[in-house]
Amino acid sequence: MVRPELMDFDKALELFEPVMGFEVHVELNTKTKMFSSAPNEFGSEPNTNVTPTCLGLPGSLPVVNEQAIRYSISLGLALGCSIAESSRFARKNYFYPDTPKNYQISQYDEPIAFEGSVEVELSDGSITTVPIERAHMEEDAGKLTHVGGSTGRIQGAEYSLVDYNRAGVPLVEIVTKPIYGAEHASPELARAYVVAIRDIVVSLGISDARMERGNLRCDANVSLRPRRTPGEDPAPLGTRTETKNVNSLRSVERAVRYEIQRQAAILAAGGRITQETRHWHEDTGRTSAGRPKSDADDYRYFPEPDLLPVVPSPELIEELRAALPEAPAMRRRRLKAEWGFTDLEFQDIANAGLLAEVAETVAAGASPAAARKWWTGEIARLANAAETDAASLVSPPDVAALAALVEKGVLTDRLARQVLEGVVAGEGTPQQVVDSRGLAVVSDDGALITAIDAALASQPDVLEKIRDGKVQAAGAVIGAVMKTLRGQADAARVRELVLERASGDA
Amino acid sequence: MSVAESIIRLSAAELADRIATGDVSSVEVTQAHLDRIAAVDEAVHAFLHVAPDAALAAAAEIDRRRAAGEVLGPLAGVPIAVKDVLVTKDMPSTSGSKILEGWIPPYDATVVRRVREAGLIPLGKTNMDEFAMGSSTEHSAYGPTHNPWALDRIPGGSGGGSAAAVASYEAPIALGSDTGGSIRQPAHVTGTVGVKPTYGAVSRYGAIALASSLDQIGPVTRTVLDAGLLQDVIAGHDKHDSTSLRDVWPSMADAVRRADVSGLRIGIVTQLDGEGFQAGVLARFHEALALLERNGAEIVEISAPSFEYAIAAYYLILPAEASSNLAKFDSVRFGLRVNPADGGTVEQVMAATREAGFGPEVKRRIILGTYALSAGYYDAYYGSAQKVRTLVQRDFDAAFDRVDVLASPTAPTTAFKLGEKLEDPMAMYLNDIATIPANLAGIPGISLPAGLADEDGLPVGIQFLAPAREDARLYNIGGALERLLEEQWGGPLLGRAPDLTELVAALAEEGVR
Amino acid sequence: MSGISAEQVAHLARLARIDLSQSEIASLTIELDQIVDSVAKVIEVATPEVPATSHPIPLENVFREDVVGETLTVEQALSGAPERDGSRFKVSAILGEEQ
């Protein structure tokens, strides 16, 4: 394969305006599938979560999962969409061995939700509104494994194996309208949009939203159109490509950047873009051509005769609307204001994905500053070292308790770090670790004075130096005291006592 | 007449009574029918599969339960034939197609489960046009079924096997499916009774779909009462079928027992009375109406102008839905697989399998349906057909504002000769002219014997249609007319059918010569 | 005549995944043309103000509770498989794209 020429990204943006569109598939975490009572479960032995309907056996029929309808309406509302008074399912006809009936039950001309928008925040704190065209319900396909050949990919495989456990898992497909004006931030916006969708479905609790498991999948449409001088009518939309197989947030960003650079190179050289699906390859960081759009896309949609219209009552819609959690974008704005952070400080937390943790820690009584300091500092460091999520190490109430112990002077920062290690190691709550490890600050002046006296005895000239104005000489005594008390002393108090002694002896 | 000979002549209701009183056992009844199948089915070919061992075991179990004092359903112990369109756990289910040859499904259709639970004894699976596409059972991949009245004639279709099984006393009752007349038209040409219930009255779960919005499962019997008894067993809500109605149905058998036509208003559809209908068919139709009128019914002429477009709409909707329903036959999960000589990709394997596994009529309709749904043609063809459906429903609504039931001949002609229309699809399609409107509108219909046509001595059926959910009206008028006609005839019409054993013997002799 | 061509029939056969022979395509072209000619009359009465009917008996909101029900065993699921490998269905190589 000849490596396609890529144009420099900045140069590409100089010549062309990128226009994007996304189709995000969200797998719902209902207990059963969209149209059958088989379990919706990941990781089972192949072909165990199946009924005659999942296998498309002759005579089998679909029946709609009510919970999937409720979830879809909730998602539609969270996307700011209108909920259709009446929506219906259609058959999308195409042959593929992972599609048991060789048609997919989807929604076509009457989706359950339409016309909405999602606010997406970029790393500079700016907000972009992504217009949503529709969100519709459909069923997932089974899983193909390609065997033989060198790569485990479809090309060159000798045969394929089919597992229908995933066939019929409920999906909502969220389709955006064309997104204009993102310019240089296009790749970042792509990523941020998927993050925003993920945040929404997680806050609704309707999907596990794990991209690596395919709970959340993004197809990215990219086209370019030539720049025009101001005042001129905008150029018509260019031919778009649809990049599939984009299975991580990082890939979404990279794939969009790649397509912009690839298409710009072709267009600048006088070439034409082929309307086609393209496949993202995580390993090489490239897309490759898939099937061109053609007659094969004649899906012969028609209303699914085995199913009936979905006509949600206004009461149901209002019930679900009332139960919606705060929109993630709104929540960010509210939290930022409440906590009084700078943009940079807030982005620090948001980009680390620790908003929920910090919020819960503050709710448990810690100051926003302390909560931020612990989560983005020591806990993030420990998580990094352990290659795991910060949230899995320690609970927000424990972090709040730790911050309180520091606040009260029971712990110094250094001691608190030791206590945190104990909590992470499963030794109990911060207070339990303090007690069992005996890590509390020695706050008894008598004990401190005894230690100071012992230190002064071996360094008798210190008091003299302090009286001569060399206050920094106290440092040596403080160091010795801390050593004696294994760090469990408040250095500031020790300093005070040493200075008192110097002035008192004068 | 031997005991076995007399057993098989009994109706299901009579058999059930004899079994209940201990006069005969279910095993004896079942054995008598198995013997009859062994004697005549080679000539009739009503069955694709017979399950003697399972049937006798099920019968013995019913006898045991009865002996133990269990209270069983009204048809317990009575044998039944099952159209091969219905999936059965213990018997191959082919829908008359090579592509499903030998396939034994891992589940029972809901109606099959219900008849088993009601204590009925499945004897086997009956022949049909492949995937129920046809009006003569000649499109079966396993060879045609022969009409017991004249073995060189068609038994109707697609459910010719069920109708012929019942008409030839191989089974007292059977299950059929009716998408455009596949229960009623075979009843018409075999002198039997067939009912297409209201769409949604009987579950479609486990019925191998032809056209989902038209298909309905129903009874195939020799008497109207038997049909009512069977509908009482199979009707009712099924959570596996979204289109299944939640209605609580009155007993259809009771409607037959109380049958009375006095004061009943019967509409004759002018569009289904005259041109294109055989003289002998029309003669029996009008005599039957006159008989009903003499017994207190009122006859009214009704015009249904949209019926003229019904066949056209049907032959767009049916192929469209069928082309999608039949896509699942792809050699991946079940059924036939044909590997092209040079190996090939999965796409090529699928295409080779479907080429080899589907018969010409199935291919014809899949291609037609694919065309009707394809980009650029959908609105003109499928979309327009769905609008005609609305118009047909409006015609029915207007008619049922004026009358209680509608009447027509069930089909334009008596049984034609095997092979006569095989090469002319449009001529074959016209057989369903009187039965199709009911499927488009989802309303119930019955066909029962009206007599024999003068010109050929073959059976003629009369059809009644009622508004949706008013199936009981059909059992009322059907029960009443059957009683009046049998009083005239001095017994059931089937009593006038030629003796099959003689026909079979003659055939054997012919074979020797 | 509705003017259905042999190329069109061949295309429909590809869409429907049926490997029709040349003679089948030839005869189907003629038959289809006749059939389409006679069914096209639906257009005459399908005026814009007539709504389409997809379900003969109108119902809506037919749902199932989200409760796990009976499933097939692996053996039942694969009982009809023309070819299998362990607990999965086996098919020939797929030419085309990854999905």
CSV table of N, CA and C in Angstrom, one decimal, chain A residues 141-238:
chain,number,residue,atom,x,y,z
A,141,ALA,N,-25.5,-6.0,16.1
A,141,ALA,CA,-25.2,-7.3,15.3
A,141,ALA,C,-24.4,-8.2,16.2
A,142,GLY,N,-24.2,-9.4,15.7
A,142,GLY,CA,-23.4,-10.4,16.4
A,142,GLY,C,-21.9,-10.1,16.2
A,143,LYS,N,-21.0,-11.0,16.7
A,143,LYS,CA,-19.6,-10.7,16.6
A,143,LYS,C,-18.9,-11.7,15.7
A,144,LEU,N,-18.1,-11.2,14.8
A,144,LEU,CA,-17.4,-12.0,13.9
A,144,LEU,C,-16.0,-12.1,14.3
A,145,THR,N,-15.4,-13.3,14.2
A,145,THR,CA,-14.0,-13.5,14.5
A,145,THR,C,-13.4,-14.1,13.2
A,146,HIS,N,-12.4,-13.4,12.7
A,146,HIS,CA,-11.8,-13.8,11.4
A,146,HIS,C,-10.6,-14.7,11.7
A,147,VAL,N,-10.5,-15.9,11.2
A,147,VAL,CA,-9.5,-16.9,11.5
A,147,VAL,C,-8.7,-17.1,10.2
A,148,GLY,N,-7.4,-17.3,10.5
A,148,GLY,CA,-6.5,-17.6,9.3
A,148,GLY,C,-5.9,-16.3,8.8
A,149,GLY,N,-5.0,-16.4,7.9
A,149,GLY,CA,-4.4,-15.2,7.4
A,149,GLY,C,-3.4,-14.7,8.5
A,150,SER,N,-2.7,-13.6,8.2
A,150,SER,CA,-1.7,-13.2,9.1
A,150,SER,C,-2.2,-12.3,10.2
A,151,THR,N,-3.2,-11.5,10.0
A,151,THR,CA,-3.5,-10.4,10.8
A,151,THR,C,-4.7,-10.6,11.7
A,152,GLY,N,-5.4,-11.7,11.5
A,152,GLY,CA,-6.7,-11.8,12.3
A,152,GLY,C,-7.7,-10.8,11.7
A,153,ARG,N,-7.4,-10.1,10.7
A,153,ARG,CA,-8.3,-9.2,10.0
A,153,ARG,C,-9.1,-9.9,9.0
A,154,ILE,N,-10.0,-9.2,8.5
A,154,ILE,CA,-10.9,-9.8,7.5
A,154,ILE,C,-10.2,-10.1,6.2
A,155,GLN,N,-9.2,-9.3,5.8
A,155,GLN,CA,-8.5,-9.5,4.6
A,155,GLN,C,-7.6,-10.7,4.8
A,156,GLY,N,-7.7,-11.7,3.9
A,156,GLY,CA,-6.8,-12.8,3.9
A,156,GLY,C,-7.3,-13.9,4.9
A,157,ALA,N,-8.4,-13.7,5.6
A,157,ALA,CA,-8.9,-14.7,6.6
A,157,ALA,C,-9.4,-15.9,5.8
A,158,GLU,N,-9.2,-17.1,6.4
A,158,GLU,CA,-9.7,-18.3,5.7
A,158,GLU,C,-11.2,-18.5,5.9
A,159,TYR,N,-11.6,-18.2,7.1
A,159,TYR,CA,-13.0,-18.4,7.5
A,159,TYR,C,-13.3,-17.5,8.7
A,160,SER,N,-14.6,-17.4,9.0
A,160,SER,CA,-15.0,-16.6,10.1
A,160,SER,C,-15.9,-17.3,11.0
A,161,LEU,N,-15.9,-17.0,12.3
A,161,LEU,CA,-16.8,-17.6,13.3
A,161,LEU,C,-17.8,-16.5,13.8
A,162,VAL,N,-19.0,-17.0,14.1
A,162,VAL,CA,-20.0,-16.0,14.5
A,162,VAL,C,-20.6,-16.4,15.8
A,163,ASP,N,-20.6,-15.4,16.7
A,163,ASP,CA,-21.2,-15.5,18.0
A,163,ASP,C,-22.4,-14.4,18.0
A,164,TYR,N,-23.6,-14.9,18.3
A,164,TYR,CA,-24.7,-14.0,18.3
A,164,TYR,C,-25.1,-13.5,19.7
A,165,ASN,N,-24.2,-13.6,20.6
A,165,ASN,CA,-24.6,-13.1,22.0
A,165,ASN,C,-24.9,-11.6,21.9
A,166,ARG,N,-24.2,-10.8,21.1
A,166,ARG,CA,-24.4,-9.4,21.0
A,166,ARG,C,-25.5,-9.0,20.1
A,167,ALA,N,-26.0,-10.0,19.3
A,167,ALA,CA,-27.0,-9.7,18.3
A,167,ALA,C,-28.3,-9.4,19.0
A,168,GLY,N,-28.8,-8.2,18.8
A,168,GLY,CA,-30.1,-7.8,19.4
A,168,GLY,C,-29.9,-6.9,20.6
A,169,VAL,N,-28.6,-6.6,21.0
A,169,VAL,CA,-28.4,-5.7,22.1
A,169,VAL,C,-28.9,-4.3,21.7
A,170,PRO,N,-29.7,-3.7,22.6
A,170,PRO,CA,-30.3,-2.4,22.2
A,170,PRO,C,-29.2,-1.3,22.0
A,171,LEU,N,-29.4,-0.6,20.9
A,171,LEU,CA,-28.5,0.6,20.6
A,171,LEU,C,-29.4,1.8,20.4
A,172,VAL,N,-28.8,2.9,20.8
A,172,VAL,CA,-29.3,4.2,20.3
A,172,VAL,C,-28.3,4.8,19.4
A,173,GLU,N,-28.6,5.2,18.2
A,173,GLU,CA,-27.7,5.9,17.4
A,173,GLU,C,-28.0,7.4,17.4
A,174,ILE,N,-27.0,8.1,17.7
A,174,ILE,CA,-27.2,9.6,17.8
A,174,ILE,C,-26.5,10.2,16.6
A,175,VAL,N,-27.2,10.9,15.8
A,175,VAL,CA,-26.7,11.5,14.6
A,175,VAL,C,-26.7,13.0,14.7
A,176,THR,N,-25.5,13.6,14.4
A,176,THR,CA,-25.5,15.0,14.4
A,176,THR,C,-25.8,15.6,13.1
A,177,LYS,N,-26.1,16.9,13.1
A,177,LYS,CA,-26.2,17.6,11.8
A,177,LYS,C,-24.7,18.0,11.5
A,178,PRO,N,-24.5,18.5,10.3
A,178,PRO,CA,-23.2,18.9,9.9
A,178,PRO,C,-22.7,20.0,10.9
A,179,ILE,N,-21.4,19.9,11.3
A,179,ILE,CA,-20.8,20.8,12.3
A,179,ILE,C,-19.8,21.7,11.5
A,180,TYR,N,-20.2,23.0,11.5
A,180,TYR,CA,-19.3,23.9,10.8
A,180,TYR,C,-18.5,24.7,11.9
A,181,GLY,N,-17.4,25.3,11.4
A,181,GLY,CA,-16.8,26.4,12.1
A,181,GLY,C,-15.8,25.9,13.3
A,182,ALA,N,-15.6,24.6,13.4
A,182,ALA,CA,-14.7,24.1,14.4
A,182,ALA,C,-13.2,24.4,14.1
A,183,GLU,N,-13.0,24.5,12.7
A,183,GLU,CA,-11.6,24.9,12.3
A,183,GLU,C,-10.5,24.1,12.9
A,184,HIS,N,-9.5,24.8,13.4
A,184,HIS,CA,-8.4,24.1,14.0
A,184,HIS,C,-8.7,23.1,15.1
A,185,ALA,N,-9.8,23.5,15.8
A,185,ALA,CA,-10.2,22.6,16.9
A,185,ALA,C,-11.0,21.4,16.5
A,186,SER,N,-11.2,21.2,15.2
A,186,SER,CA,-12.0,20.1,14.8
A,186,SER,C,-11.7,18.8,15.4
A,187,PRO,N,-10.4,18.3,15.3
A,187,PRO,CA,-10.1,17.1,16.0
A,187,PRO,C,-10.4,17.0,17.5
A,188,GLU,N,-10.1,18.2,18.1
A,188,GLU,CA,-10.4,18.2,19.6
A,188,GLU,C,-11.9,18.2,19.8
A,189,LEU,N,-12.6,18.9,19.0
A,189,LEU,CA,-14.1,18.9,19.2
A,189,LEU,C,-14.7,17.5,19.0
A,190,ALA,N,-14.1,16.8,18.0
A,190,ALA,CA,-14.6,15.4,17.8
A,190,ALA,C,-14.5,14.6,19.1
A,191,ARG,N,-13.3,14.7,19.7
A,191,ARG,CA,-13.1,14.0,20.9
A,191,ARG,C,-14.0,14.5,22.0
A,192,ALA,N,-14.1,15.8,22.2
A,192,ALA,CA,-14.8,16.4,23.2
A,192,ALA,C,-16.3,16.1,23.1
A,193,TYR,N,-16.8,15.9,21.8
A,193,TYR,CA,-18.2,15.6,21.6
A,193,TYR,C,-18.4,14.2,22.1
A,194,VAL,N,-17.5,13.2,21.8
A,194,VAL,CA,-17.8,11.9,22.3
A,194,VAL,C,-17.7,11.8,23.8
A,195,VAL,N,-16.8,12.6,24.4
A,195,VAL,CA,-16.7,12.7,25.8
A,195,VAL,C,-18.0,13.2,26.4
A,196,ALA,N,-18.6,14.2,25.7
A,196,ALA,CA,-19.9,14.8,26.2
A,196,ALA,C,-21.0,13.8,26.2
A,197,ILE,N,-21.0,13.0,25.1
A,197,ILE,CA,-22.0,11.9,25.0
A,197,ILE,C,-21.8,10.9,26.0
A,198,ARG,N,-20.5,10.6,26.2
A,198,ARG,CA,-20.2,9.6,27.3
A,198,ARG,C,-20.7,10.1,28.6
A,199,ASP,N,-20.4,11.3,28.9
A,199,ASP,CA,-20.8,11.9,30.2
A,199,ASP,C,-22.3,11.8,30.4
A,200,ILE,N,-23.0,12.1,29.3
A,200,ILE,CA,-24.5,12.1,29.4
A,200,ILE,C,-25.0,10.7,29.7
A,201,VAL,N,-24.5,9.8,28.9
A,201,VAL,CA,-25.1,8.4,29.1
A,201,VAL,C,-24.7,7.8,30.5
A,202,VAL,N,-23.5,8.2,30.9
A,202,VAL,CA,-23.0,7.7,32.3
A,202,VAL,C,-23.9,8.4,33.4
A,203,SER,N,-24.2,9.7,33.2
A,203,SER,CA,-25.0,10.4,34.2
A,203,SER,C,-26.4,9.8,34.2
A,204,LEU,N,-26.9,9.4,33.1
A,204,LEU,CA,-28.2,8.8,33.0
A,204,LEU,C,-28.2,7.3,33.5
A,205,GLY,N,-27.0,6.7,33.5
A,205,GLY,CA,-26.9,5.3,34.0
A,205,GLY,C,-27.5,4.4,33.0
A,206,ILE,N,-27.5,4.7,31.7
A,206,ILE,CA,-28.2,3.9,30.7
A,206,ILE,C,-27.2,3.1,29.9
A,207,SER,N,-25.9,3.3,30.1
A,207,SER,CA,-24.9,2.5,29.3
A,207,SER,C,-23.7,2.4,30.1
A,208,ASP,N,-22.9,1.3,29.9
A,208,ASP,CA,-21.6,1.2,30.6
A,208,ASP,C,-20.6,2.1,29.9
A,209,ALA,N,-20.9,2.4,28.7
A,209,ALA,CA,-20.1,3.5,27.9
A,209,ALA,C,-18.7,3.2,27.8
A,210,ARG,N,-18.3,1.9,27.8
A,210,ARG,CA,-16.9,1.6,27.7
A,210,ARG,C,-16.5,1.4,26.2
A,211,MET,N,-15.7,2.3,25.7
A,211,MET,CA,-15.4,2.3,24.3
A,211,MET,C,-14.6,1.1,23.9
A,212,GLU,N,-13.7,0.6,24.8
A,212,GLU,CA,-12.9,-0.5,24.5
A,212,GLU,C,-13.8,-1.8,24.3
A,213,ARG,N,-14.9,-1.8,24.9
A,213,ARG,CA,-15.8,-2.9,24.8
A,213,ARG,C,-16.9,-2.7,23.7
A,214,GLY,N,-16.8,-1.5,23.1
A,214,GLY,CA,-17.8,-1.3,22.0
A,214,GLY,C,-19.1,-0.8,22.5
A,215,ASN,N,-19.2,-0.4,23.8
A,215,ASN,CA,-20.5,0.1,24.4
A,215,ASN,C,-20.8,1.4,23.7
A,216,LEU,N,-19.7,2.1,23.3
A,216,LEU,CA,-19.8,3.4,22.7
A,216,LEU,C,-19.0,3.4,21.5
A,217,ARG,N,-19.6,3.7,20.3
A,217,ARG,CA,-18.8,3.6,19.1
A,217,ARG,C,-19.1,4.8,18.2
A,218,CYS,N,-18.0,5.3,17.6
A,218,CYS,CA,-18.2,6.6,16.9
A,218,CYS,C,-17.8,6.4,15.4
A,219,ASP,N,-18.7,6.8,14.5
A,219,ASP,CA,-18.3,6.9,13.1
A,219,ASP,C,-18.2,8.4,12.8
A,220,ALA,N,-17.1,8.8,12.3
A,220,ALA,CA,-16.8,10.2,12.0
A,220,ALA,C,-16.9,10.5,10.5
A,221,ASN,N,-17.8,11.5,10.2
A,221,ASN,CA,-17.9,12.0,8.8
A,221,ASN,C,-17.1,13.2,8.7
A,222,VAL,N,-16.2,13.3,7.7
A,222,VAL,CA,-15.4,14.5,7.5
A,222,VAL,C,-15.5,14.9,6.0
A,223,SER,N,-15.7,16.1,5.7
A,223,SER,CA,-15.5,16.6,4.4
A,223,SER,C,-14.8,18.0,4.4
A,224,LEU,N,-14.3,18.4,3.3
A,224,LEU,CA,-13.6,19.7,3.3
A,224,LEU,C,-14.3,20.5,2.1
A,225,ARG,N,-14.3,21.8,2.4
A,225,ARG,CA,-14.7,22.7,1.2
A,225,ARG,C,-13.7,23.9,1.2
A,226,PRO,N,-13.5,24.3,-0.1
A,226,PRO,CA,-12.5,25.4,-0.2
A,226,PRO,C,-13.0,26.7,0.5
A,227,ARG,N,-12.0,27.4,1.0
A,227,ARG,CA,-12.3,28.7,1.6
A,227,ARG,C,-12.7,29.7,0.6
A,228,ARG,N,-13.6,30.6,1.0
A,228,ARG,CA,-14.0,31.7,0.1
A,228,ARG,C,-13.6,33.0,0.8
A,229,THR,N,-13.5,34.0,0.0
A,229,THR,CA,-13.2,35.3,0.6
A,229,THR,C,-14.5,35.8,1.3
A,230,PRO,N,-14.4,36.6,2.3
A,230,PRO,CA,-15.6,37.1,3.0
A,230,PRO,C,-16.5,37.8,2.1
A,231,GLY,N,-17.8,37.6,2.3
A,231,GLY,CA,-18.8,38.2,1.5
A,231,GLY,C,-19.3,37.3,0.4
A,232,GLU,N,-18.4,36.3,0.0
A,232,GLU,CA,-18.8,35.4,-1.0
A,232,GLU,C,-19.7,34.3,-0.4
A,233,ASP,N,-20.5,33.7,-1.3
A,233,ASP,CA,-21.3,32.6,-0.8
A,233,ASP,C,-20.4,31.4,-0.4
A,234,PRO,N,-20.7,30.7,0.7
A,234,PRO,CA,-19.9,29.6,1.0
A,234,PRO,C,-19.9,28.5,-0.1
A,235,ALA,N,-18.8,27.8,-0.2
A,235,ALA,CA,-18.7,26.8,-1.2
A,235,ALA,C,-19.6,25.6,-0.8
A,236,PRO,N,-20.1,24.9,-1.8
A,236,PRO,CA,-21.0,23.7,-1.5
A,236,PRO,C,-20.2,22.7,-0.7
A,237,LEU,N,-20.9,21.9,0.1
A,237,LEU,CA,-20.2,20.9,0.9
A,237,LEU,C,-19.4,19.9,0.0
A,238,GLY,N,-18.2,19.5,0.5
A,238,GLY,CA,-17.4,18.6,-0.3
A,238,GLY,C,-17.9,17.2,-0.1
